[in-house]
Amino acid sequence: MNQRHYRIATIPGDGTGPEVVREAVKVLDEVALKEGFTIEWIPYDLGGDRYLKTGEILPESVVEELREVDAILLGAIGHPDVRPGILERGLLLELRFRLDQYINLRPVVLYPGVETPLKDKKPEDIDFIVIRENTEGLYSGAGGILRQGTPYEIAVQESINTRMGVERCIRYAFEYTRKRNKKKKLTLCGKTNVLIYAFGLWERVFYEVAKEYPDIETDYAHVDATCMWMVKNPEWFDVIVTDNMFGDIITDLGAIIQGGMGIAAGGNINPEGVSMFEPIGGSAPKYTGKNVINPLAAICAGQMLLENIGEERAARIVIEAVKKVVSRDLKSLAAGKMGMTTTEVGDKVCAYVRDYEG
Ligand code: IPM
Ligand code: MN
C-alpha cells in the first residue's frame, strides 16, 4: 500500500507562537489519523530566545534543511527583549526571500457566528482572498542612509518591481481566480495615479496576462479606495492581487473584518518549492504562557498547509470543525475572552474532526 507520509517543519517562535503551534499540530495529527496519512514533525527553536542566547537568527544549515521538508508551520516572530525589526527581517522575511515564497495568500472569510465590526455584513458578503507579492517592492531592502544623525541626513527606501516578479505573481493570481471558481473576478490593487513607474509596470503586465484569461473579469482599484470598499462593499471582491507593502496593509484590515487576529491565517507560497504557513497575528507577549490565546488562526494555517500538500479532504474536515467551534463553542475570538482555554479550543476542534462524517 502506498502510505502518505509528510515531513513538516515547525518554527513555534516567540511569545504565544509555541502555544498555538502545539494546538495546530494536535489537530493535524488528528485529521491525519482519520484520513490515513502520517506526519513527521521537525521542530526548529528559531526565534528571540535562541537569538538572545546564541546570537543566531537563521543558520545557513537550517535554511538548507528547510528546503527539504514538505511544508513549514510557523507560530510567531517578535520578542519584547529584541529590538523590533531584527527577528522580523532576519528570520521571517529572510525565510520568505531565501525560500522564494513569492506569493502571500491571505483569505478573508467571515464564518457564521463570528462577529465583524462591519455593520450589516454577513458571511456571504465577506469571502475574498488577497494575493500579496512576497519578495519584492518596498520589502527588498534596497536603499540606504547618508549622513546619519546630521541635519542633512538622507533616507532612501526603494520599491523594487521586476518584470519577472510582477508577472509570476499576476499569473498566479489569474490561475488562482480561475481555480477558485467563485465570482471569477480579479482586482488589481495599486496606486497608478502616483506611483507611476512601479504600478505602471503592474498595470501593463496585468492587462497583458488578462488576455490569456478571457473567463476572468478584471478590475482595478487604488489602494486607498480598496480600503474604503473593503469596509463599505466587501462583497465586490473575489481575488485581489497587489504588491508587498499594500498587501501587508490591506490584509490587516482584512483580518479585522473577518473577526480579528484570532482567526486570520496566511500562506507564504513557493508554487515550485517549500511553502510556509502562519497565523497573521503577532507573538502577543501579554498573553504568553497563559493558555488563553486563540489557536484557530494557527489551526487555519494548518488547514491551508493541508491543501498545499494535497490533502484537500483533510483540509475540508478541519475547516468544518473550525466553523463548528466558532458557531457553537466560543464566546469570542479574542484572547482571554473565548470562554475556553487555548488547549480546550484545540481539543474541541479535534473532537469535531474525529466525529466528522461526510
Ligand atoms: C506580516 C507581518 C510582517 C510583514 C512583519 C512582521 C515583517 O506584518 O506578515 O504581515 O510586514 O510582512
Ligand atoms: Mn502585516
mmCIF file of C-alpha atoms and ligand atoms in Angstrom:
data_model
loop_
_atom_site.group_PDB
_atom_site.id
_atom_site.type_symbol
_atom_site.label_atom_id
_atom_site.label_comp_id
_atom_site.label_asym_id
_atom_site.label_seq_id
_atom_site.Cartn_x
_atom_site.Cartn_y
_atom_site.Cartn_z
ATOM 1 C CA MET A 1 0.000 0.000 0.000
ATOM 2 C CA ASN A 2 1.109 3.499 -0.767
ATOM 3 C CA GLN A 3 1.460 5.205 2.614
ATOM 4 C CA ARG A 4 1.188 9.010 2.501
ATOM 5 C CA HIS A 5 3.843 10.480 4.744
ATOM 6 C CA TYR A 6 4.839 14.120 5.161
ATOM 7 C CA ARG A 7 7.795 15.793 6.803
ATOM 8 C CA ILE A 8 6.673 19.138 8.212
ATOM 9 C CA ALA A 9 8.939 21.622 9.973
ATOM 10 C CA THR A 10 7.589 23.739 12.795
ATOM 11 C CA ILE A 11 9.007 27.068 13.895
ATOM 12 C CA PRO A 12 6.930 27.823 17.001
ATOM 13 C CA GLY A 13 8.974 31.009 17.551
ATOM 14 C CA ASP A 14 8.233 33.649 20.149
ATOM 15 C CA GLY A 15 5.518 34.627 22.607
ATOM 16 C CA THR A 16 2.309 32.696 22.122
ATOM 17 C CA GLY A 17 3.679 31.031 18.962
ATOM 18 C CA PRO A 18 4.516 27.733 20.723
ATOM 19 C CA GLU A 19 1.039 27.527 22.324
ATOM 20 C CA VAL A 20 -0.821 27.945 19.053
ATOM 21 C CA VAL A 21 1.513 25.692 17.056
ATOM 22 C CA ARG A 22 1.009 22.982 19.678
ATOM 23 C CA GLU A 23 -2.750 23.064 19.035
ATOM 24 C CA ALA A 24 -2.367 23.120 15.249
ATOM 25 C CA VAL A 25 -0.055 20.089 15.421
ATOM 26 C CA LYS A 26 -2.622 18.297 17.574
ATOM 27 C CA VAL A 27 -5.397 18.967 15.048
ATOM 28 C CA LEU A 28 -3.296 17.961 12.038
ATOM 29 C CA ASP A 29 -2.272 14.718 13.743
ATOM 30 C CA GLU A 30 -5.927 14.010 14.469
ATOM 31 C CA VAL A 31 -7.049 14.549 10.889
ATOM 32 C CA ALA A 32 -4.046 12.583 9.587
ATOM 33 C CA LEU A 33 -5.149 9.631 11.689
ATOM 34 C CA LYS A 34 -8.663 9.925 10.326
ATOM 35 C CA GLU A 35 -7.550 10.253 6.722
ATOM 36 C CA GLY A 36 -4.803 7.642 6.842
ATOM 37 C CA PHE A 37 -1.628 9.636 6.409
ATOM 38 C CA THR A 38 1.250 10.352 8.778
ATOM 39 C CA ILE A 39 3.192 13.483 9.658
ATOM 40 C CA GLU A 40 6.737 13.628 10.940
ATOM 41 C CA TRP A 41 7.128 16.926 12.788
ATOM 42 C CA ILE A 42 10.560 18.547 12.717
ATOM 43 C CA PRO A 43 10.749 21.382 15.261
ATOM 44 C CA TYR A 44 13.198 24.302 14.990
ATOM 45 C CA ASP A 45 13.838 26.524 18.002
ATOM 46 C CA LEU A 46 14.422 29.675 15.948
ATOM 47 C CA GLY A 47 13.272 32.966 17.444
ATOM 48 C CA GLY A 48 14.043 35.540 20.101
ATOM 49 C CA ASP A 49 15.153 33.182 22.867
ATOM 50 C CA ARG A 50 17.726 31.422 20.700
ATOM 51 C CA TYR A 51 18.946 34.762 19.364
ATOM 52 C CA LEU A 52 19.403 36.171 22.881
ATOM 53 C CA LYS A 53 21.250 33.020 23.975
ATOM 54 C CA THR A 54 23.467 32.371 20.960
ATOM 55 C CA GLY A 55 23.249 35.382 18.646
ATOM 56 C CA GLU A 56 21.975 33.106 15.890
ATOM 57 C CA ILE A 57 18.882 34.111 13.916
ATOM 58 C CA LEU A 58 18.752 31.786 10.919
ATOM 59 C CA PRO A 59 21.735 29.468 10.489
ATOM 60 C CA GLU A 60 22.589 28.511 6.927
ATOM 61 C CA SER A 61 22.297 24.807 7.774
ATOM 62 C CA VAL A 62 18.663 25.340 8.832
ATOM 63 C CA VAL A 63 17.810 27.059 5.539
ATOM 64 C CA GLU A 64 19.251 24.064 3.704
ATOM 65 C CA GLU A 65 17.253 21.619 5.851
ATOM 66 C CA LEU A 66 14.065 23.601 5.320
ATOM 67 C CA ARG A 67 14.487 23.267 1.571
ATOM 68 C CA GLU A 68 13.958 19.520 2.024
ATOM 69 C CA VAL A 69 10.698 19.433 4.006
ATOM 70 C CA ASP A 70 7.177 19.209 2.584
ATOM 71 C CA ALA A 71 5.987 22.397 4.321
ATOM 72 C CA ILE A 72 6.648 24.692 7.273
ATOM 73 C CA LEU A 73 4.281 25.766 10.056
ATOM 74 C CA LEU A 74 5.313 28.969 11.805
ATOM 75 C CA GLY A 75 3.919 30.340 15.092
ATOM 76 C CA ALA A 76 5.006 33.920 15.687
ATOM 77 C CA ILE A 77 8.126 36.045 15.439
ATOM 78 C CA GLY A 78 8.857 39.036 17.702
ATOM 79 C CA HIS A 79 10.398 39.185 21.181
ATOM 80 C CA PRO A 80 9.991 42.019 23.707
ATOM 81 C CA ASP A 81 13.750 41.973 24.524
ATOM 82 C CA VAL A 82 14.893 42.129 20.914
ATOM 83 C CA ARG A 83 14.872 45.419 19.036
ATOM 84 C CA PRO A 84 11.933 45.430 16.590
ATOM 85 C CA GLY A 85 12.951 44.506 13.076
ATOM 86 C CA ILE A 86 15.892 42.207 13.881
ATOM 87 C CA LEU A 87 13.888 38.998 14.026
ATOM 88 C CA GLU A 88 11.176 40.116 11.616
ATOM 89 C CA ARG A 89 13.692 40.882 8.899
ATOM 90 C CA GLY A 90 16.365 38.365 9.860
ATOM 91 C CA LEU A 91 14.039 35.418 10.254
ATOM 92 C CA LEU A 92 10.547 35.865 8.819
ATOM 93 C CA LEU A 93 11.391 37.962 5.761
ATOM 94 C CA GLU A 94 14.665 36.094 5.260
ATOM 95 C CA LEU A 95 12.788 32.795 5.103
ATOM 96 C CA ARG A 96 10.246 34.197 2.630
ATOM 97 C CA PHE A 97 13.083 35.514 0.439
ATOM 98 C CA ARG A 98 15.501 32.592 0.721
ATOM 99 C CA LEU A 99 12.805 30.007 0.025
ATOM 100 C CA ASP A 100 11.470 32.266 -2.742
ATOM 101 C CA GLN A 101 7.950 32.164 -1.320
ATOM 102 C CA TYR A 102 6.816 34.784 -3.781
ATOM 103 C CA ILE A 103 3.112 34.595 -3.020
ATOM 104 C CA ASN A 104 1.480 35.540 0.254
ATOM 105 C CA LEU A 105 -2.032 34.110 0.262
ATOM 106 C CA ARG A 106 -4.416 35.659 2.754
ATOM 107 C CA PRO A 107 -8.057 34.568 2.745
ATOM 108 C CA VAL A 108 -10.594 36.978 4.235
ATOM 109 C CA VAL A 109 -13.614 34.887 5.173
ATOM 110 C CA LEU A 110 -16.296 35.626 7.739
ATOM 111 C CA TYR A 111 -17.500 32.375 9.287
ATOM 112 C CA PRO A 112 -21.081 32.055 10.534
ATOM 113 C CA GLY A 113 -21.319 33.070 14.172
ATOM 114 C CA VAL A 114 -18.251 35.314 14.042
ATOM 115 C CA GLU A 115 -18.724 38.970 14.805
ATOM 116 C CA THR A 116 -17.480 41.503 12.268
ATOM 117 C CA PRO A 117 -17.146 45.217 13.047
ATOM 118 C CA LEU A 118 -18.859 45.884 9.699
ATOM 119 C CA LYS A 119 -22.461 46.732 10.353
ATOM 120 C CA ASP A 120 -24.987 44.613 8.432
ATOM 121 C CA LYS A 121 -22.357 42.452 6.703
ATOM 122 C CA LYS A 122 -22.921 38.706 6.704
ATOM 123 C CA PRO A 123 -20.770 35.682 5.858
ATOM 124 C CA GLU A 124 -21.972 35.785 2.238
ATOM 125 C CA ASP A 125 -20.628 39.353 1.970
ATOM 126 C CA ILE A 126 -17.113 38.684 3.212
ATOM 127 C CA ASP A 127 -15.402 35.978 1.232
ATOM 128 C CA PHE A 128 -12.375 37.043 -0.764
ATOM 129 C CA ILE A 129 -8.656 36.421 -0.848
ATOM 130 C CA VAL A 130 -5.665 38.708 -1.119
ATOM 131 C CA ILE A 131 -2.676 37.592 -3.159
ATOM 132 C CA ARG A 132 0.251 39.665 -1.976
ATOM 133 C CA GLU A 133 3.587 39.695 -3.781
ATOM 134 C CA ASN A 134 6.013 38.486 -1.123
ATOM 135 C CA THR A 135 9.616 39.009 -2.251
ATOM 136 C CA GLU A 136 9.947 42.470 -3.807
ATOM 137 C CA GLY A 137 8.613 46.019 -3.559
ATOM 138 C CA LEU A 138 9.487 48.122 -0.535
ATOM 139 C CA TYR A 139 10.443 44.948 1.333
ATOM 140 C CA SER A 140 13.501 44.286 -0.834
ATOM 141 C CA GLY A 141 15.764 46.295 1.465
ATOM 142 C CA ALA A 142 17.026 48.486 -1.375
ATOM 143 C CA GLY A 143 18.062 51.954 -0.296
ATOM 144 C CA GLY A 144 20.291 53.462 2.321
ATOM 145 C CA ILE A 145 21.092 56.282 4.662
ATOM 146 C CA LEU A 146 23.564 59.102 4.109
ATOM 147 C CA ARG A 147 24.897 61.492 6.757
ATOM 148 C CA GLN A 148 23.031 59.704 9.517
ATOM 149 C CA GLY A 149 22.387 61.751 12.625
ATOM 150 C CA THR A 150 23.102 65.070 10.955
ATOM 151 C CA PRO A 151 20.591 67.697 9.843
ATOM 152 C CA TYR A 152 21.497 66.675 6.283
ATOM 153 C CA GLU A 153 20.515 63.061 6.701
ATOM 154 C CA ILE A 154 19.047 61.364 3.636
ATOM 155 C CA ALA A 155 16.956 58.186 3.871
ATOM 156 C CA VAL A 156 16.048 56.315 0.707
ATOM 157 C CA GLN A 157 13.847 53.207 0.629
ATOM 158 C CA GLU A 158 13.155 51.985 -2.856
ATOM 159 C CA SER A 159 10.377 49.810 -4.202
ATOM 160 C CA ILE A 160 11.865 47.132 -6.452
ATOM 161 C CA ASN A 161 9.492 45.685 -9.041
ATOM 162 C CA THR A 162 10.906 43.276 -11.576
ATOM 163 C CA ARG A 163 9.079 42.188 -14.697
ATOM 164 C CA MET A 164 9.665 38.567 -13.659
ATOM 165 C CA GLY A 165 8.494 39.127 -10.071
ATOM 166 C CA VAL A 166 5.382 41.044 -11.043
ATOM 167 C CA GLU A 167 4.455 38.671 -13.846
ATOM 168 C CA ARG A 168 4.771 35.458 -11.824
ATOM 169 C CA CYS A 169 2.584 36.963 -9.097
ATOM 170 C CA ILE A 170 -0.061 38.165 -11.535
ATOM 171 C CA ARG A 171 -0.087 34.841 -13.391
ATOM 172 C CA TYR A 172 -0.517 33.008 -10.100
ATOM 173 C CA ALA A 173 -3.443 35.314 -9.290
ATOM 174 C CA PHE A 174 -5.225 34.660 -12.587
ATOM 175 C CA GLU A 175 -4.743 30.896 -12.217
ATOM 176 C CA TYR A 176 -5.960 31.074 -8.623
ATOM 177 C CA THR A 177 -9.065 33.053 -9.570
ATOM 178 C CA ARG A 178 -9.931 30.502 -12.239
ATOM 179 C CA LYS A 179 -9.422 27.547 -9.893
ATOM 180 C CA ARG A 180 -11.319 29.214 -7.057
ATOM 181 C CA ASN A 181 -14.233 29.446 -9.469
ATOM 182 C CA LYS A 182 -16.451 31.825 -7.477
ATOM 183 C CA LYS A 183 -17.088 35.282 -8.929
ATOM 184 C CA LYS A 184 -14.093 34.815 -11.259
ATOM 185 C CA LYS A 185 -13.104 38.413 -10.724
ATOM 186 C CA LEU A 186 -9.560 39.601 -10.176
ATOM 187 C CA THR A 187 -8.907 43.103 -8.846
ATOM 188 C CA LEU A 188 -5.506 44.718 -9.174
ATOM 189 C CA CYS A 189 -4.881 46.963 -6.167
ATOM 190 C CA GLY A 190 -2.273 49.648 -6.846
ATOM 191 C CA LYS A 191 -1.643 53.364 -6.997
ATOM 192 C CA THR A 192 -1.250 54.095 -10.687
ATOM 193 C CA ASN A 193 -2.113 57.771 -10.238
ATOM 194 C CA VAL A 194 1.030 58.459 -8.182
ATOM 195 C CA LEU A 195 3.446 55.504 -8.212
ATOM 196 C CA ILE A 196 3.567 55.648 -11.981
ATOM 197 C CA TYR A 197 6.705 53.574 -12.513
ATOM 198 C CA ALA A 198 6.020 50.699 -10.148
ATOM 199 C CA PHE A 199 2.300 50.361 -10.798
ATOM 200 C CA GLY A 200 2.719 51.313 -14.413
ATOM 201 C CA LEU A 201 4.564 48.008 -14.746
ATOM 202 C CA TRP A 202 1.960 46.151 -12.663
ATOM 203 C CA GLU A 203 -0.877 47.561 -14.744
ATOM 204 C CA ARG A 204 0.737 46.736 -18.102
ATOM 205 C CA VAL A 205 1.532 43.172 -17.037
ATOM 206 C CA PHE A 206 -1.930 42.739 -15.525
ATOM 207 C CA TYR A 207 -3.825 43.599 -18.711
ATOM 208 C CA GLU A 208 -1.344 41.730 -20.876
ATOM 209 C CA VAL A 209 -1.748 38.493 -18.924
ATOM 210 C CA ALA A 210 -5.516 39.090 -18.707
ATOM 211 C CA LYS A 211 -5.770 38.435 -22.452
ATOM 212 C CA GLU A 212 -4.930 34.794 -21.736
ATOM 213 C CA TYR A 213 -7.826 34.586 -19.256
ATOM 214 C CA PRO A 214 -10.959 35.750 -21.083
ATOM 215 C CA ASP A 215 -13.090 33.918 -18.493
ATOM 216 C CA ILE A 216 -11.807 36.156 -15.692
ATOM 217 C CA GLU A 217 -13.327 39.574 -15.114
ATOM 218 C CA THR A 218 -10.658 42.177 -14.376
ATOM 219 C CA ASP A 219 -10.943 45.236 -12.197
ATOM 220 C CA TYR A 220 -8.618 47.877 -10.823
ATOM 221 C CA ALA A 221 -8.741 49.857 -7.573
ATOM 222 C CA HIS A 222 -6.272 52.256 -5.998
ATOM 223 C CA VAL A 223 -5.097 51.083 -2.601
ATOM 224 C CA ASP A 224 -6.837 53.877 -0.713
ATOM 225 C CA ALA A 225 -10.112 53.143 -2.471
ATOM 226 C CA THR A 226 -9.570 49.424 -1.840
ATOM 227 C CA CYS A 227 -9.545 50.149 1.907
ATOM 228 C CA MET A 228 -12.790 52.022 1.560
ATOM 229 C CA TRP A 229 -14.510 49.298 -0.464
ATOM 230 C CA MET A 230 -13.292 46.570 1.878
ATOM 231 C CA VAL A 231 -15.300 48.287 4.595
ATOM 232 C CA LYS A 232 -18.243 49.523 2.551
ATOM 233 C CA ASN A 233 -18.717 46.777 -0.059
ATOM 234 C CA PRO A 234 -16.512 43.769 0.720
ATOM 235 C CA GLU A 235 -18.899 41.653 -1.392
ATOM 236 C CA TRP A 236 -17.446 43.277 -4.504
ATOM 237 C CA PHE A 237 -14.195 41.371 -4.097
ATOM 238 C CA ASP A 238 -13.285 37.850 -5.143
ATOM 239 C CA VAL A 239 -9.488 37.874 -5.553
ATOM 240 C CA ILE A 240 -7.258 40.917 -5.027
ATOM 241 C CA VAL A 241 -3.674 40.966 -6.277
ATOM 242 C CA THR A 242 -1.254 43.604 -5.037
ATOM 243 C CA ASP A 243 2.339 44.403 -4.139
ATOM 244 C CA ASN A 244 4.143 43.566 -0.921
ATOM 245 C CA MET A 245 3.546 46.769 1.070
ATOM 246 C CA PHE A 246 -0.059 47.341 0.064
ATOM 247 C CA GLY A 247 -0.739 43.648 0.657
ATOM 248 C CA ASP A 248 0.654 43.928 4.171
ATOM 249 C CA ILE A 249 -1.595 46.864 4.976
ATOM 250 C CA ILE A 250 -4.866 45.725 3.435
ATOM 251 C CA THR A 251 -4.608 42.243 4.964
ATOM 252 C CA ASP A 252 -4.621 43.663 8.489
ATOM 253 C CA LEU A 253 -7.828 45.425 7.501
ATOM 254 C CA GLY A 254 -8.978 42.100 6.046
ATOM 255 C CA ALA A 255 -8.152 40.296 9.278
ATOM 256 C CA ILE A 256 -10.228 42.649 11.382
ATOM 257 C CA ILE A 257 -13.317 42.472 9.153
ATOM 258 C CA GLN A 258 -13.209 38.665 9.296
ATOM 259 C CA GLY A 259 -13.216 38.685 13.073
ATOM 260 C CA GLY A 260 -9.671 39.565 14.065
ATOM 261 C CA MET A 261 -6.230 38.103 14.513
ATOM 262 C CA GLY A 262 -7.675 35.129 16.370
ATOM 263 C CA ILE A 263 -8.789 33.583 13.104
ATOM 264 C CA ALA A 264 -6.675 35.150 10.311
ATOM 265 C CA ALA A 265 -4.173 32.837 8.629
ATOM 266 C CA GLY A 266 -1.869 33.108 5.674
ATOM 267 C CA GLY A 267 0.447 31.100 3.486
ATOM 268 C CA ASN A 268 3.832 32.071 2.074
ATOM 269 C CA ILE A 269 3.798 30.072 -1.106
ATOM 270 C CA ASN A 270 6.536 28.922 -3.410
ATOM 271 C CA PRO A 271 4.490 27.077 -6.034
ATOM 272 C CA GLU A 272 7.613 25.232 -7.160
ATOM 273 C CA GLY A 273 9.186 24.755 -3.723
ATOM 274 C CA VAL A 274 8.574 24.762 0.019
ATOM 275 C CA SER A 275 5.751 26.865 1.450
ATOM 276 C CA MET A 276 5.289 28.240 4.957
ATOM 277 C CA PHE A 277 2.010 28.790 6.792
ATOM 278 C CA GLU A 278 1.396 31.131 9.689
ATOM 279 C CA PRO A 279 -1.264 32.805 11.783
ATOM 280 C CA ILE A 280 -1.135 36.504 10.827
ATOM 281 C CA GLY A 281 -1.301 37.819 14.393
ATOM 282 C CA GLY A 282 1.933 38.551 16.231
ATOM 283 C CA SER A 283 3.596 36.981 19.256
ATOM 284 C CA ALA A 284 1.216 38.643 21.770
ATOM 285 C CA PRO A 285 3.733 38.822 24.671
ATOM 286 C CA LYS A 286 0.980 39.984 27.005
ATOM 287 C CA TYR A 287 -0.802 36.621 26.746
ATOM 288 C CA THR A 288 2.242 34.366 26.597
ATOM 289 C CA GLY A 289 2.148 31.218 28.678
ATOM 290 C CA LYS A 290 -1.382 31.849 29.953
ATOM 291 C CA ASN A 291 -3.151 29.330 27.726
ATOM 292 C CA VAL A 292 -5.676 31.997 26.686
ATOM 293 C CA ILE A 293 -4.574 32.806 23.138
ATOM 294 C CA ASN A 294 -6.870 31.770 20.297
ATOM 295 C CA PRO A 295 -5.244 28.897 18.365
ATOM 296 C CA LEU A 296 -7.756 28.986 15.495
ATOM 297 C CA ALA A 297 -5.585 31.182 13.257
ATOM 298 C CA ALA A 298 -2.754 28.651 13.578
ATOM 299 C CA ILE A 299 -5.210 25.803 13.015
ATOM 300 C CA CYS A 300 -6.481 27.586 9.879
ATOM 301 C CA ALA A 301 -2.844 27.991 8.781
ATOM 302 C CA GLY A 302 -2.577 24.230 9.240
ATOM 303 C CA GLN A 303 -5.669 23.812 7.086
ATOM 304 C CA MET A 304 -4.041 25.855 4.307
ATOM 305 C CA LEU A 305 -0.943 23.698 4.707
ATOM 306 C CA LEU A 306 -3.019 20.554 4.205
ATOM 307 C CA GLU A 307 -4.411 21.972 0.971
ATOM 308 C CA ASN A 308 -0.909 22.808 -0.150
ATOM 309 C CA ILE A 309 0.432 19.276 0.350
ATOM 310 C CA GLY A 310 -2.576 17.869 -1.495
ATOM 311 C CA GLU A 311 -4.630 16.616 1.465
ATOM 312 C CA GLU A 312 -7.710 18.516 0.385
ATOM 313 C CA ARG A 313 -10.252 16.308 2.106
ATOM 314 C CA ALA A 314 -8.397 16.662 5.396
ATOM 315 C CA ALA A 315 -8.322 20.432 4.889
ATOM 316 C CA ARG A 316 -12.092 20.471 4.418
ATOM 317 C CA ILE A 317 -12.640 18.416 7.574
ATOM 318 C CA VAL A 318 -10.535 20.882 9.587
ATOM 319 C CA ILE A 319 -12.361 23.905 8.243
ATOM 320 C CA GLU A 320 -15.748 22.363 9.031
ATOM 321 C CA ALA A 321 -14.547 21.660 12.568
ATOM 322 C CA VAL A 322 -13.326 25.242 12.963
ATOM 323 C CA LYS A 323 -16.700 26.553 11.788
ATOM 324 C CA LYS A 324 -18.454 24.412 14.399
ATOM 325 C CA VAL A 325 -16.225 25.662 17.203
ATOM 326 C CA VAL A 326 -16.780 29.324 16.330
ATOM 327 C CA SER A 327 -20.526 28.975 15.943
ATOM 328 C CA ARG A 328 -21.198 26.627 18.883
ATOM 329 C CA ASP A 329 -18.486 26.905 21.499
ATOM 330 C CA LEU A 330 -16.522 30.134 21.507
ATOM 331 C CA LYS A 331 -17.846 33.209 23.336
ATOM 332 C CA SER A 332 -15.450 35.485 21.449
ATOM 333 C CA LEU A 333 -12.440 35.085 19.188
ATOM 334 C CA ALA A 334 -10.362 37.455 21.304
ATOM 335 C CA ALA A 335 -7.556 36.216 23.539
ATOM 336 C CA GLY A 336 -8.704 35.824 27.119
ATOM 337 C CA LYS A 337 -12.380 36.183 26.187
ATOM 338 C CA MET A 338 -13.021 32.884 24.464
ATOM 339 C CA GLY A 339 -14.646 31.279 27.495
ATOM 340 C CA MET A 340 -12.261 28.388 26.873
ATOM 341 C CA THR A 341 -8.533 27.835 27.167
ATOM 342 C CA THR A 342 -6.197 27.502 24.204
ATOM 343 C CA THR A 343 -5.931 23.773 24.887
ATOM 344 C CA GLU A 344 -9.699 23.338 25.114
ATOM 345 C CA VAL A 345 -10.241 25.052 21.767
ATOM 346 C CA GLY A 346 -7.715 22.670 20.184
ATOM 347 C CA ASP A 347 -9.395 19.694 21.870
ATOM 348 C CA LYS A 348 -12.802 20.813 20.620
ATOM 349 C CA VAL A 349 -11.552 21.108 17.032
ATOM 350 C CA CYS A 350 -10.037 17.611 17.375
ATOM 351 C CA ALA A 351 -13.323 16.222 18.652
ATOM 352 C CA TYR A 352 -15.254 17.665 15.676
ATOM 353 C CA VAL A 353 -12.594 16.301 13.326
ATOM 354 C CA ARG A 354 -12.992 12.827 14.888
ATOM 355 C CA ASP A 355 -16.780 12.965 14.635
ATOM 356 C CA TYR A 356 -16.863 14.301 11.066
ATOM 357 C CA GLU A 357 -18.920 12.218 8.690
ATOM 358 C CA GLY A 358 -19.249 13.175 5.098
HETATM 359 C C1 IPM B 1 3.035 40.216 8.108
HETATM 360 C C2 IPM B 1 3.871 40.956 9.104
HETATM 361 C C3 IPM B 1 5.297 41.056 8.574
HETATM 362 C C4 IPM B 1 5.236 41.788 7.261
HETATM 363 C C5 IPM B 1 6.296 41.706 9.543
HETATM 364 C C6 IPM B 1 6.312 41.020 10.879
HETATM 365 C C7 IPM B 1 7.688 41.773 8.967
HETATM 366 O O1 IPM B 1 3.343 42.211 9.367
HETATM 367 O O2 IPM B 1 3.320 39.022 7.870
HETATM 368 O O3 IPM B 1 2.100 40.794 7.564
HETATM 369 O O4 IPM B 1 5.297 43.023 7.251
HETATM 370 O O5 IPM B 1 5.152 41.118 6.231
HETATM 371 MN MN MN B 2 1.468 42.584 8.369
#
